[in-house]
Short mmCIF file of C-alpha atoms in Angstrom, two decimals:
data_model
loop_
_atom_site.label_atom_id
_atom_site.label_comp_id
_atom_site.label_asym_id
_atom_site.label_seq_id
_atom_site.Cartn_x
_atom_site.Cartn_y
_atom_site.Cartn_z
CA UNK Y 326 2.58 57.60 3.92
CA UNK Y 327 0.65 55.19 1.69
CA UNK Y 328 1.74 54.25 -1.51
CA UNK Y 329 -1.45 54.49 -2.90
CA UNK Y 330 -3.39 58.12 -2.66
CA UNK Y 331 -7.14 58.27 -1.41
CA UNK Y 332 -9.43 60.19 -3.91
CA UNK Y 333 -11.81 62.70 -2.23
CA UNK Y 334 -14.50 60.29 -0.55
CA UNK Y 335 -11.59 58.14 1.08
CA UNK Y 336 -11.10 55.48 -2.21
CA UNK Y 337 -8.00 54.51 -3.33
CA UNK Y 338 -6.65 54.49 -6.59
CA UNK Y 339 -3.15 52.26 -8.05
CA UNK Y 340 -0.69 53.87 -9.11
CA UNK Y 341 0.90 53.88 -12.63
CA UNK Y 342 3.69 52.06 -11.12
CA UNK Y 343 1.53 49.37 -9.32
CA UNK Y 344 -0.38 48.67 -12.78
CA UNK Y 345 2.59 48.48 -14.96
CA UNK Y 346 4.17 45.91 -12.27
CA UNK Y 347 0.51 43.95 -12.85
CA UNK Y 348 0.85 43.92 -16.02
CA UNK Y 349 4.33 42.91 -16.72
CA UNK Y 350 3.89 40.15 -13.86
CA UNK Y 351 0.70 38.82 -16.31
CA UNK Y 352 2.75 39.09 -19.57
CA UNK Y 353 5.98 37.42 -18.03
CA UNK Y 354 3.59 34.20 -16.51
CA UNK Y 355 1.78 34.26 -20.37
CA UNK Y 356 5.24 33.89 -22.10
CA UNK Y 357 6.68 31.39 -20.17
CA UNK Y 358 3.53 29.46 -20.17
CA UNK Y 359 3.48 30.04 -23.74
CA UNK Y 360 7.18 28.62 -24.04
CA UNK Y 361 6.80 25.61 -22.04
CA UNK Y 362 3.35 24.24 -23.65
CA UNK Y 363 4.97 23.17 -26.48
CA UNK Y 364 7.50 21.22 -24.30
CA UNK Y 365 5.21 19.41 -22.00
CA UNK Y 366 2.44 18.90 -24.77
CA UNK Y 367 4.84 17.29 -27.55
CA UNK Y 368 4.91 13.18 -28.48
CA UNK Y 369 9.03 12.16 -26.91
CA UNK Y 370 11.04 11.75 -30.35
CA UNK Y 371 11.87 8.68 -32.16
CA UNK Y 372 15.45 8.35 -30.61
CA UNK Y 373 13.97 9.09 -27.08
CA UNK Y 374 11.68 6.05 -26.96
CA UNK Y 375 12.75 2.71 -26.08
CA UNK Y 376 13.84 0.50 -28.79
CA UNK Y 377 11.83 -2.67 -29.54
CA UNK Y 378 13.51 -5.92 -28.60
CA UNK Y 379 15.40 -8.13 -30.88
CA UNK Y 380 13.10 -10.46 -33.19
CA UNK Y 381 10.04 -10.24 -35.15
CA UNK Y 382 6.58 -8.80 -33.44
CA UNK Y 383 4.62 -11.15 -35.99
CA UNK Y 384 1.86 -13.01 -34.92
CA UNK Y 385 2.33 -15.02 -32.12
CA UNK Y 386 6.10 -15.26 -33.13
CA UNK Y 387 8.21 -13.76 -29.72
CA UNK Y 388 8.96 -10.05 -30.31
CA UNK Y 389 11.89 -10.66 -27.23
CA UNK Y 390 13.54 -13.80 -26.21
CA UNK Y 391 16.21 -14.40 -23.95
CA UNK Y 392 17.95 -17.47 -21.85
CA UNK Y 393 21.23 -17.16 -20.48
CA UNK Y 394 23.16 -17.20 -17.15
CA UNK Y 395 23.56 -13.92 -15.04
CA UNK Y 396 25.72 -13.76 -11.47
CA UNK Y 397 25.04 -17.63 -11.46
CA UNK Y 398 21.04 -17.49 -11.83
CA UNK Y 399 19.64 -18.90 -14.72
CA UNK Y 400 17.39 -15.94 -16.39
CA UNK Y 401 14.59 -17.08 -19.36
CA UNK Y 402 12.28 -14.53 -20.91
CA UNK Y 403 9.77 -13.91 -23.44
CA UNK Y 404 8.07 -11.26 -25.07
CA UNK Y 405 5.03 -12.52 -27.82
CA UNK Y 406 2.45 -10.70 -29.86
CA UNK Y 407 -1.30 -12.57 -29.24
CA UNK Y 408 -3.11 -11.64 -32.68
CA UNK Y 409 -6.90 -12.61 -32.44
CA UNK Y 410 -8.15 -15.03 -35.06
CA UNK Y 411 -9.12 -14.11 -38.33
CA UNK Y 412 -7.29 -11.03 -38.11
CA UNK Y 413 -6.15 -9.59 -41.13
CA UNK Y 414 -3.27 -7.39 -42.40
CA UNK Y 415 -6.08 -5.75 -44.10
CA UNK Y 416 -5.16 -1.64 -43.42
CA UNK Y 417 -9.03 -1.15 -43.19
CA UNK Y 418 -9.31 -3.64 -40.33
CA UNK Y 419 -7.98 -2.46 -36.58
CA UNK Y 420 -6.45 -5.10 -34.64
CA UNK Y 421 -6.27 -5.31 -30.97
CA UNK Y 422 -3.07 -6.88 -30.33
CA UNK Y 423 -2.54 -8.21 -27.02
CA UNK Y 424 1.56 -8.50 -25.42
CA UNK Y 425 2.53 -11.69 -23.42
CA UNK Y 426 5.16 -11.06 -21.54
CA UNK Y 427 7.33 -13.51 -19.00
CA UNK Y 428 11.00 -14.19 -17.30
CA UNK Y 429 11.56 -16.96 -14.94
CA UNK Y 430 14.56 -16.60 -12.76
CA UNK Y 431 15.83 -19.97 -11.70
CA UNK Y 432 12.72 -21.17 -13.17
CA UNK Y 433 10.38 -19.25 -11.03
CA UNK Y 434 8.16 -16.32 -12.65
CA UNK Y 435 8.51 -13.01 -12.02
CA UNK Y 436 5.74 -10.93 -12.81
CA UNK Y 437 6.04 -8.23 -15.27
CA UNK Y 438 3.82 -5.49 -16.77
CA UNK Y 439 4.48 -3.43 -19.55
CA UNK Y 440 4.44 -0.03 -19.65
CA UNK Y 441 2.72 2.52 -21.80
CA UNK Y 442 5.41 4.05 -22.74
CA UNK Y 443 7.09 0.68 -24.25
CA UNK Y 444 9.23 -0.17 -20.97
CA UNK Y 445 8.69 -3.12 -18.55
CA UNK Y 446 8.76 -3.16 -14.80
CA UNK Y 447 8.82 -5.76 -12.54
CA UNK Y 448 7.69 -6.57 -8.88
CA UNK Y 449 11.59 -6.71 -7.74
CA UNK Y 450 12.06 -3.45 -9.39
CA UNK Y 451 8.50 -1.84 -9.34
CA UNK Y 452 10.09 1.91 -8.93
CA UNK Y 453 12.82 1.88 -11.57
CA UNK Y 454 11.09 0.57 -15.40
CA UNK Y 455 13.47 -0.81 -18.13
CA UNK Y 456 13.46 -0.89 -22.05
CA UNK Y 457 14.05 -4.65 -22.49
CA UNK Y 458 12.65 -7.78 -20.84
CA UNK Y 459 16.39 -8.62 -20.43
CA UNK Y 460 17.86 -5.73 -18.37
CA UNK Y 461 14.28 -6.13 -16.60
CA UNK Y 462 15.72 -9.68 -15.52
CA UNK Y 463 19.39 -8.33 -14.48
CA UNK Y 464 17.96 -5.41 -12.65
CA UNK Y 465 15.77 -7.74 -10.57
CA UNK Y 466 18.85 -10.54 -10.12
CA UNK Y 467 20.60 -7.75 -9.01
CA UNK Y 468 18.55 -6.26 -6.39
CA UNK Y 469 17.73 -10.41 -5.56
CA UNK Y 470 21.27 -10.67 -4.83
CA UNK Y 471 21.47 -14.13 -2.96
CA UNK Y 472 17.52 -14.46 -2.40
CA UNK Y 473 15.11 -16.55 -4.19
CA UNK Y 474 11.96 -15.09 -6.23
CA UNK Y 475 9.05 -17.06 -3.84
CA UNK Y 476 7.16 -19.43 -5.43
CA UNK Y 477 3.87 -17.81 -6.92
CA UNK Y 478 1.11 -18.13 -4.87
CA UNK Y 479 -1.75 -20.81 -5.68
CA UNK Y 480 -4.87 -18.62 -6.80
CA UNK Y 481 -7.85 -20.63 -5.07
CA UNK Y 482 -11.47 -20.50 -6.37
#
């Protein structure tokens, strides 16, 4: 027997109980869309974002700075603000500010890129991204272990 009757001319018709499971399949996909929007399309809260590093993020003054000794390597790093010229504090003036970020490890850079979101990752750690330059460094000495960073490569023109 088939669930849904023919009408006289051999078309079918739904039943009430096929609509009514349509229909509250539609309205239970619209709610929970409906409830999750405002999750997915919200800016992450002040105490969810990555703190800034200690120091000042002044002009050209380092916003993060670092040296000290970490399972016997020698870790440096710096984080600076680049302000162009003739900028202004000027609130009707939009500057571009550009970072400057870099660690050395034994004195050897490691290259670093910062993050939209405010974190830094690294090409020791490329999969896992960090709040500070600092535990940027440790994460990479630690997944170094005994190895040395190579030297970086001479760019040729």
């Amino acid at each position: 027997m088939s669930p849904i009757p023919e009408k006289p001319g051999g078309a079918r018709t739904p039943t009430r109980r096929i609509v009514l499971r349509g229909a509250f399949t539609a309205a239970v996909a619209a709610g929970t869309a409906t409830a999750l929007i405002p999750l997915l399309d919200h800016e992450r809260p002040a105490e969810a974002r990555p703190a800034p590093g200690p120091g000042r993020a002044a002009s050209g003054s380092p916003a993060e700075e670092f040296a000290e000794m970490y399972r016997g390597r020698e870790i440096r790093g710096t984080a600076t603000t680049v302000v162009p010229a003739g900028a202004t504090d000027d609130d009707r003036v939009t500057v571009t500010v550009e970072p400057f970020t870099e660690i050395r490890i034994d004195g050897r850079p490691l290259h670093v890129m910062r993050r939209a979101d405010g974190t830094y990752l690294s090409d020791v750690r490329h999969y896992e991204s960090y709040p500070t330059l600092l535990e940027t460094a440790r994460a990479a000495v630690d997944e170094l272990g005994h190895a040395r960073l190579a030297p970086p490569a001479a760019h040729h023109m």
